[in-house]
mmCIF file of C-alpha atoms and ligand atoms in Angstrom:
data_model
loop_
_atom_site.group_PDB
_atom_site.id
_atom_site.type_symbol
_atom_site.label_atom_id
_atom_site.label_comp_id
_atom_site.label_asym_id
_atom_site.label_seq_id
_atom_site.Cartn_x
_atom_site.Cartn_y
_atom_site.Cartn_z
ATOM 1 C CA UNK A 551 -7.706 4.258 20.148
ATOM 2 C CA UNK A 552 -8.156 7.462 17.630
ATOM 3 C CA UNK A 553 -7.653 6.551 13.956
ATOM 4 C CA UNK A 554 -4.540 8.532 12.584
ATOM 5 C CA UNK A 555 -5.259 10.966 9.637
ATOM 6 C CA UNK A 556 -3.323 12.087 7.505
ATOM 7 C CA UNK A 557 -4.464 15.256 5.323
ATOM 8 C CA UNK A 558 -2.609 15.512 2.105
ATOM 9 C CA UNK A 559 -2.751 19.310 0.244
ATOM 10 C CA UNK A 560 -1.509 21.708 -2.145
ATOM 11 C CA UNK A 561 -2.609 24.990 -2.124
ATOM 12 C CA UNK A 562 -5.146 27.582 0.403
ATOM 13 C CA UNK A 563 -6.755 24.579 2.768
ATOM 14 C CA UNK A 564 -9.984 25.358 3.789
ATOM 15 C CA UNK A 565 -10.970 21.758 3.511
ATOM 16 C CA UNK A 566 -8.111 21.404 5.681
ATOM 17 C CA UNK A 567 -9.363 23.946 8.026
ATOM 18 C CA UNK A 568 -13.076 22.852 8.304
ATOM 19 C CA UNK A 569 -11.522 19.848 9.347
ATOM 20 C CA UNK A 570 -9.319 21.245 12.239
ATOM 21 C CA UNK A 571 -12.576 23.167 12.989
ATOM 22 C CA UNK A 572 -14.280 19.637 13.301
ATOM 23 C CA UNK A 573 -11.930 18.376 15.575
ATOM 24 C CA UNK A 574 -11.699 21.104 18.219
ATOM 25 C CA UNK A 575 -15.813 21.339 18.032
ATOM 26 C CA UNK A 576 -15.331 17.611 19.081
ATOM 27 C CA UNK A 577 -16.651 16.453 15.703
ATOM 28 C CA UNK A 578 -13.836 13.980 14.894
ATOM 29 C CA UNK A 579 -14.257 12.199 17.803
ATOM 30 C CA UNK A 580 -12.582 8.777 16.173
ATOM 31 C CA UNK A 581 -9.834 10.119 14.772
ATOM 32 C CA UNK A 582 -6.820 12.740 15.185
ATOM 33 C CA UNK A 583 -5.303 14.592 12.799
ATOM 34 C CA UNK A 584 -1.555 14.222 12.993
ATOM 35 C CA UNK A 585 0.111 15.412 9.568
ATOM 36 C CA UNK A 586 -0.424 18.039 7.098
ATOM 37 C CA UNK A 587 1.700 16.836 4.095
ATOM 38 C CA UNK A 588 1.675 19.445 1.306
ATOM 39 C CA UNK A 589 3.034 18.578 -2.201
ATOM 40 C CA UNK A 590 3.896 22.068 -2.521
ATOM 41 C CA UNK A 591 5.951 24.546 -0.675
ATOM 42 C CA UNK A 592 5.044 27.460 0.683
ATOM 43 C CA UNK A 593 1.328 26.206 0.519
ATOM 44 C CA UNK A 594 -1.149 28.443 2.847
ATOM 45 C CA UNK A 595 -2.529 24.891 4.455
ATOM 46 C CA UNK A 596 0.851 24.379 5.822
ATOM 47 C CA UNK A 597 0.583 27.658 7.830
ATOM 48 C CA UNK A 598 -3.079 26.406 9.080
ATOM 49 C CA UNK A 599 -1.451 22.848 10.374
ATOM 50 C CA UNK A 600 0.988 24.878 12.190
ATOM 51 C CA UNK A 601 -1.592 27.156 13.950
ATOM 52 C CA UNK A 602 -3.116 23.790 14.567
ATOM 53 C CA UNK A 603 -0.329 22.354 16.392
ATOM 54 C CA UNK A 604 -0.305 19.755 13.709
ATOM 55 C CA UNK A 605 2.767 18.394 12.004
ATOM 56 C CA UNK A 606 3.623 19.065 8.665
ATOM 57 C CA UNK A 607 6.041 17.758 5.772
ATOM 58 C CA UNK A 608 7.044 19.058 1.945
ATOM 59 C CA UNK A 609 7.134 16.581 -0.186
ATOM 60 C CA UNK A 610 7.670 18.843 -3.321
ATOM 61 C CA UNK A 611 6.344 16.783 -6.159
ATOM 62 C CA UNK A 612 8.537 18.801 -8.528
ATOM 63 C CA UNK A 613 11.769 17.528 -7.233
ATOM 64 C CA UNK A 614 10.966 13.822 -8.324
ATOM 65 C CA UNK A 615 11.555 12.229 -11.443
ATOM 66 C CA UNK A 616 8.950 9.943 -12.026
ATOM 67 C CA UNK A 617 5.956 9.115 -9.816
ATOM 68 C CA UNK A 618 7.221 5.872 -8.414
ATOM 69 C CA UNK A 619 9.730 7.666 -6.555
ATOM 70 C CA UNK A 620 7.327 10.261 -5.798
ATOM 71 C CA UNK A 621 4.907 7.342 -4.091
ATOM 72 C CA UNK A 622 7.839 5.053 -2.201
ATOM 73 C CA UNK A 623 8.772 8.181 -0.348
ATOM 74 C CA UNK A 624 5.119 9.196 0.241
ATOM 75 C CA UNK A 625 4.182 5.547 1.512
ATOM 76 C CA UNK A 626 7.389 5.778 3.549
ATOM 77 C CA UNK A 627 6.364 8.801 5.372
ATOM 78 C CA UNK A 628 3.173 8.195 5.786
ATOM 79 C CA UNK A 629 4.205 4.027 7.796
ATOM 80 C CA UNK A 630 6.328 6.276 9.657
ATOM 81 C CA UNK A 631 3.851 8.069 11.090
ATOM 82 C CA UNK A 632 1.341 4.715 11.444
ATOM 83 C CA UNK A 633 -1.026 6.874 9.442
ATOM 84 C CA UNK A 634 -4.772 5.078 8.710
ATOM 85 C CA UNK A 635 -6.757 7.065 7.103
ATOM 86 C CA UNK A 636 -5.238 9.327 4.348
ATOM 87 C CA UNK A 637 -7.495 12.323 3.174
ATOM 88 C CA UNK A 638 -7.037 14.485 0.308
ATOM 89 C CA UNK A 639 -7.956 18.116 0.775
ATOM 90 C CA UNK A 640 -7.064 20.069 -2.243
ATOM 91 C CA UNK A 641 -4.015 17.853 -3.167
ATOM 92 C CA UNK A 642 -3.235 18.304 -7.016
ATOM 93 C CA UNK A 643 -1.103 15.119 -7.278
ATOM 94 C CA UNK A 644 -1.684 12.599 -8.630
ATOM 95 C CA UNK A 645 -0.975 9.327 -6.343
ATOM 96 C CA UNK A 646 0.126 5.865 -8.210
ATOM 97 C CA UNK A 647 -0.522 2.717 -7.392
ATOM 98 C CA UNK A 648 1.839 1.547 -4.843
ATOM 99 C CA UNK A 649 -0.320 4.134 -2.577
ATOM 100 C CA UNK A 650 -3.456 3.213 -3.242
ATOM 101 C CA UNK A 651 -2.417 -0.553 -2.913
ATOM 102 C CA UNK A 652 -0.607 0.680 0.845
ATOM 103 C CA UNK A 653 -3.779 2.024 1.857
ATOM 104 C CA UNK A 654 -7.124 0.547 0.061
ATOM 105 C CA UNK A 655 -10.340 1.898 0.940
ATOM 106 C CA UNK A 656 -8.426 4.478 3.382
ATOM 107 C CA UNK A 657 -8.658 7.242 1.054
ATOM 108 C CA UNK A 658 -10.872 10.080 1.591
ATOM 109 C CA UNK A 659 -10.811 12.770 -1.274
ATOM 110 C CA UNK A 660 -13.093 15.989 -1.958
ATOM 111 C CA UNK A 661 -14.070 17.134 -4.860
ATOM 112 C CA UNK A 662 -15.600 19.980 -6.076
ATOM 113 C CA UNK A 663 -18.538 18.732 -8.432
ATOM 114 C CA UNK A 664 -21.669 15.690 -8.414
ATOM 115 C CA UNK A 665 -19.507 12.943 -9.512
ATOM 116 C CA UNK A 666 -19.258 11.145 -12.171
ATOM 117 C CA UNK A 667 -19.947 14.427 -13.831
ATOM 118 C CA UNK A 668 -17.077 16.994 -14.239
ATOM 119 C CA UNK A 669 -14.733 14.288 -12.875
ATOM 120 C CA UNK A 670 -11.497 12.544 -13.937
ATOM 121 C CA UNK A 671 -8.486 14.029 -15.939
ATOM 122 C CA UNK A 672 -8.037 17.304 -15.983
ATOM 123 C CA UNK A 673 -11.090 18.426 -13.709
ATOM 124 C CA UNK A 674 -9.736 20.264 -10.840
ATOM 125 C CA UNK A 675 -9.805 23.062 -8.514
ATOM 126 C CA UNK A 676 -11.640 26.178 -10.489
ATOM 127 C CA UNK A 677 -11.015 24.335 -14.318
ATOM 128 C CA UNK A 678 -14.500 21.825 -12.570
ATOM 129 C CA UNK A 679 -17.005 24.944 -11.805
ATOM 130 C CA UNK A 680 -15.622 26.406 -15.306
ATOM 131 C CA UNK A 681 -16.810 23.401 -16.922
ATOM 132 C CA UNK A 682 -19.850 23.518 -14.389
ATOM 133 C CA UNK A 683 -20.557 27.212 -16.121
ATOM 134 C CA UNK A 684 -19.966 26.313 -20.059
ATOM 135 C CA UNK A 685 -22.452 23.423 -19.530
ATOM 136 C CA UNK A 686 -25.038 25.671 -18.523
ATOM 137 C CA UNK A 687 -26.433 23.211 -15.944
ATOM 138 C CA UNK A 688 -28.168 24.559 -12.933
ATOM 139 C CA UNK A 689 -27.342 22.143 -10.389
ATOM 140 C CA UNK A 690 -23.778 20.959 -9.321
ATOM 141 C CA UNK A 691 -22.453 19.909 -5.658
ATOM 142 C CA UNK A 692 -19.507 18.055 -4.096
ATOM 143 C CA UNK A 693 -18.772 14.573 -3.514
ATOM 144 C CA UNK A 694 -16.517 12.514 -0.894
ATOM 145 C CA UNK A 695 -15.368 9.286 -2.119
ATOM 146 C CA UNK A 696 -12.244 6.640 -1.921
ATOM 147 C CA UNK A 697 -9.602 6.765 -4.070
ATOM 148 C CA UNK A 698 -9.045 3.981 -6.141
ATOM 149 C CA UNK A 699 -6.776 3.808 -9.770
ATOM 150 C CA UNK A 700 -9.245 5.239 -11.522
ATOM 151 C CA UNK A 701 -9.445 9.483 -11.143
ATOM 152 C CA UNK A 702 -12.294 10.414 -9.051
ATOM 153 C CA UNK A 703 -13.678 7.201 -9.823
ATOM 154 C CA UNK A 704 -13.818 5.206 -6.817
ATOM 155 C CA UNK A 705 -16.689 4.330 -4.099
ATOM 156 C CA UNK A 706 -18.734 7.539 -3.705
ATOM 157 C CA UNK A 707 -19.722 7.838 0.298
ATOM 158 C CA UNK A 708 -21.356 11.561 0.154
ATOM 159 C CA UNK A 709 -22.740 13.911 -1.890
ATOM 160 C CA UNK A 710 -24.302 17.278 -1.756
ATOM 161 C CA UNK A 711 -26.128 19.312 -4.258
ATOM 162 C CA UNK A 712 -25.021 23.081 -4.479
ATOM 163 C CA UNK A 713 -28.068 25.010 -6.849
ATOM 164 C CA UNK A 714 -25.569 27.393 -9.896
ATOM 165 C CA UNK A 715 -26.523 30.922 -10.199
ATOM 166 C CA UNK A 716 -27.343 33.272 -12.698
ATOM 167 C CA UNK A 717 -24.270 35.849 -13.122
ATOM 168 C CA UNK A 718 -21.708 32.935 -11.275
ATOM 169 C CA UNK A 719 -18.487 33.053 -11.779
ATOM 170 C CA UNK A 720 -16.030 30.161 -11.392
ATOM 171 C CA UNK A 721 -15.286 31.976 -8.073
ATOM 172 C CA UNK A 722 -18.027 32.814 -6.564
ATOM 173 C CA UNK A 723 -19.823 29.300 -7.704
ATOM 174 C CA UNK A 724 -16.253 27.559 -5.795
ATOM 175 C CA UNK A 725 -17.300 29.216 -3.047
ATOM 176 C CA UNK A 726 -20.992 28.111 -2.414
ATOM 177 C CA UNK A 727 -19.880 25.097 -3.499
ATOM 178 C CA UNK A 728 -16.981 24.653 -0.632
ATOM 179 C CA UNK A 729 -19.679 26.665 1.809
ATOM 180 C CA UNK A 730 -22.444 24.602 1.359
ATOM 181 C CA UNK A 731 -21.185 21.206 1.060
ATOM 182 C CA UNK A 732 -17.088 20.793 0.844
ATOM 183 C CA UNK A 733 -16.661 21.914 4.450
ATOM 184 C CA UNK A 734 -19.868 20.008 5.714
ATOM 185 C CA UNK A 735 -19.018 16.577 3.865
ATOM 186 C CA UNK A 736 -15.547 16.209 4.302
ATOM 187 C CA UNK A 737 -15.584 15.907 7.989
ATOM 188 C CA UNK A 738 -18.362 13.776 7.843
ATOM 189 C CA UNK A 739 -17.190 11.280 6.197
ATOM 190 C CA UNK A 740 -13.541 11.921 7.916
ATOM 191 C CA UNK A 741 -15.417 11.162 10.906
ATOM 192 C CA UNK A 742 -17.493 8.273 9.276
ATOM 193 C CA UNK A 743 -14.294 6.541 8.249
ATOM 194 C CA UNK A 744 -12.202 6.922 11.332
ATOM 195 C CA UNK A 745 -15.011 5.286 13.531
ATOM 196 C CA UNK A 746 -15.345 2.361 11.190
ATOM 197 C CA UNK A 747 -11.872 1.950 11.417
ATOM 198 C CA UNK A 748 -11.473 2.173 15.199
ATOM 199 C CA UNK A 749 -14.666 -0.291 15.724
ATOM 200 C CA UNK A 750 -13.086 -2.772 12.801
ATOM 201 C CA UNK A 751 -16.346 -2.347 11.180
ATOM 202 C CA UNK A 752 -15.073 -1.126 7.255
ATOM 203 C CA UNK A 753 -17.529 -2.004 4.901
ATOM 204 C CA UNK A 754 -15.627 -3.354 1.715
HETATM 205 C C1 LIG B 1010 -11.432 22.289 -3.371
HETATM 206 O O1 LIG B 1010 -12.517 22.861 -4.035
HETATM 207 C C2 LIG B 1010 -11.345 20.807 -3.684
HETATM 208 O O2 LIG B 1010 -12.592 20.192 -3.799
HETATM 209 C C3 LIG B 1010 -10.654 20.839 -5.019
HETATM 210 O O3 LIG B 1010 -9.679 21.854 -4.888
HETATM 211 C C4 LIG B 1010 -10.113 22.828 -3.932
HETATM 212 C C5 LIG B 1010 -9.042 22.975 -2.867
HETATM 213 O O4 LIG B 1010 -9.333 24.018 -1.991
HETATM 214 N N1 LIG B 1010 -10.093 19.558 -5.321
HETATM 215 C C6 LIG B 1010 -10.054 19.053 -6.552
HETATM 216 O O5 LIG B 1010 -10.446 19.645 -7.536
HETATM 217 C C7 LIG B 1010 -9.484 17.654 -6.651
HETATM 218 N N2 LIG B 1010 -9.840 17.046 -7.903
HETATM 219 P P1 LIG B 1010 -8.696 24.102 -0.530
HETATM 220 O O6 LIG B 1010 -7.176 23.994 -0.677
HETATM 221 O O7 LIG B 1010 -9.090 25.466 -0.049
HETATM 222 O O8 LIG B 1010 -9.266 22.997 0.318
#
């Protein structure tokens, strides 16, 4: 039995890649992935899912009034597809309760900085090396940890530090930030996850 993953994204989807890369190097070896759902359409990852093989959905977050609408028809989808592991790669929604309650401690997410600094509200995508850069620290990194209610607050599994430059950008630092530990962490832990699953062996 192969745990069934779902990756959730938004926008380009290189975490989304480095994960299909995992999988056909054999590095995934406990899990498959079997949907790319994209809360936005016409999102890049979408066209790397299909390359993949892998099947995707739209579930344009736009078109729904409120977020508990948003979340049945997300936790719909993803019971239809007997999903267990849900991982966030670049998704820009935020998900309520009723999905975090569906699927506790089966939520993988990246993101982009050492949390708990430059996490929570607001700090996403480029807006978290930006901060990164006004702070004028000279370390940052990226962390994979389970989702819980509280933004980029829950159980932190693994972390990588990711030295800042002098003459960074918010680019270039989002780059050797996603080069150096992004696409190395998330595909551990994807990997982590999906064999503690398989062997009933989840540590709570
Ligand atoms: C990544 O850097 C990811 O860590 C970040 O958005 C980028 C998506 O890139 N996620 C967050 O900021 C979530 N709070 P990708 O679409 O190329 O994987």
């Amino acid at each position: 039995m192969l745990a069934r993953i779902a990756v959730l994204v938004s926008g380009g989807g290189t975490n989304l890649q480095a994960l299909l890369d995992a999988q056909r190097a054999g590095k995934l070896p406990h899990g498959e992935i079997v949907l790319v759902l994209s809360s936005k359409e016409g999102a890049y990852a979408l066209e790397r899912a299909q390359k993949a093989g892998v099947e995707t959905k739209v579930l344009p977050r736009k078109e729904f009034v409120c977020q508990e609408d948003f979340d049945r028809e997300l936790v719909g989808v993803l019971q239809e597809k007997q999903i267990d592991l849900v991982i966030l790669a670049g998704f820009m929604t935020i998900l309520g309760a009723a999905v975090i309650r569906a699927y506790p401690d089966r939520i993988l997410n990246v993101h982009p900085a050492l949390l708990p600094a430059f996490g929570g509200k607001g700090f996403y995508g480029l807006r978290v090396h930006e901060a990164v850069l006004a702070a004028g620290v000279n370390m940052t990194g990226a962390t994979v940890h389970l989702v819980n209610e509280v933004p980029d607050g829950g159980r932190i599994l693994l972390q990588k530090q990711v030295p800042v430059c002098e003459g960074d950008t918010p680019e270039i630092l989002q780059k050797r930030v996603m080069e150096q530990a992004e696409w190395l962490l998330l595909p551990r832990a994807a990997e982590m996850l999906s064999e503690q699953i398989v062997k009933g062996t989840e540590t709570k």
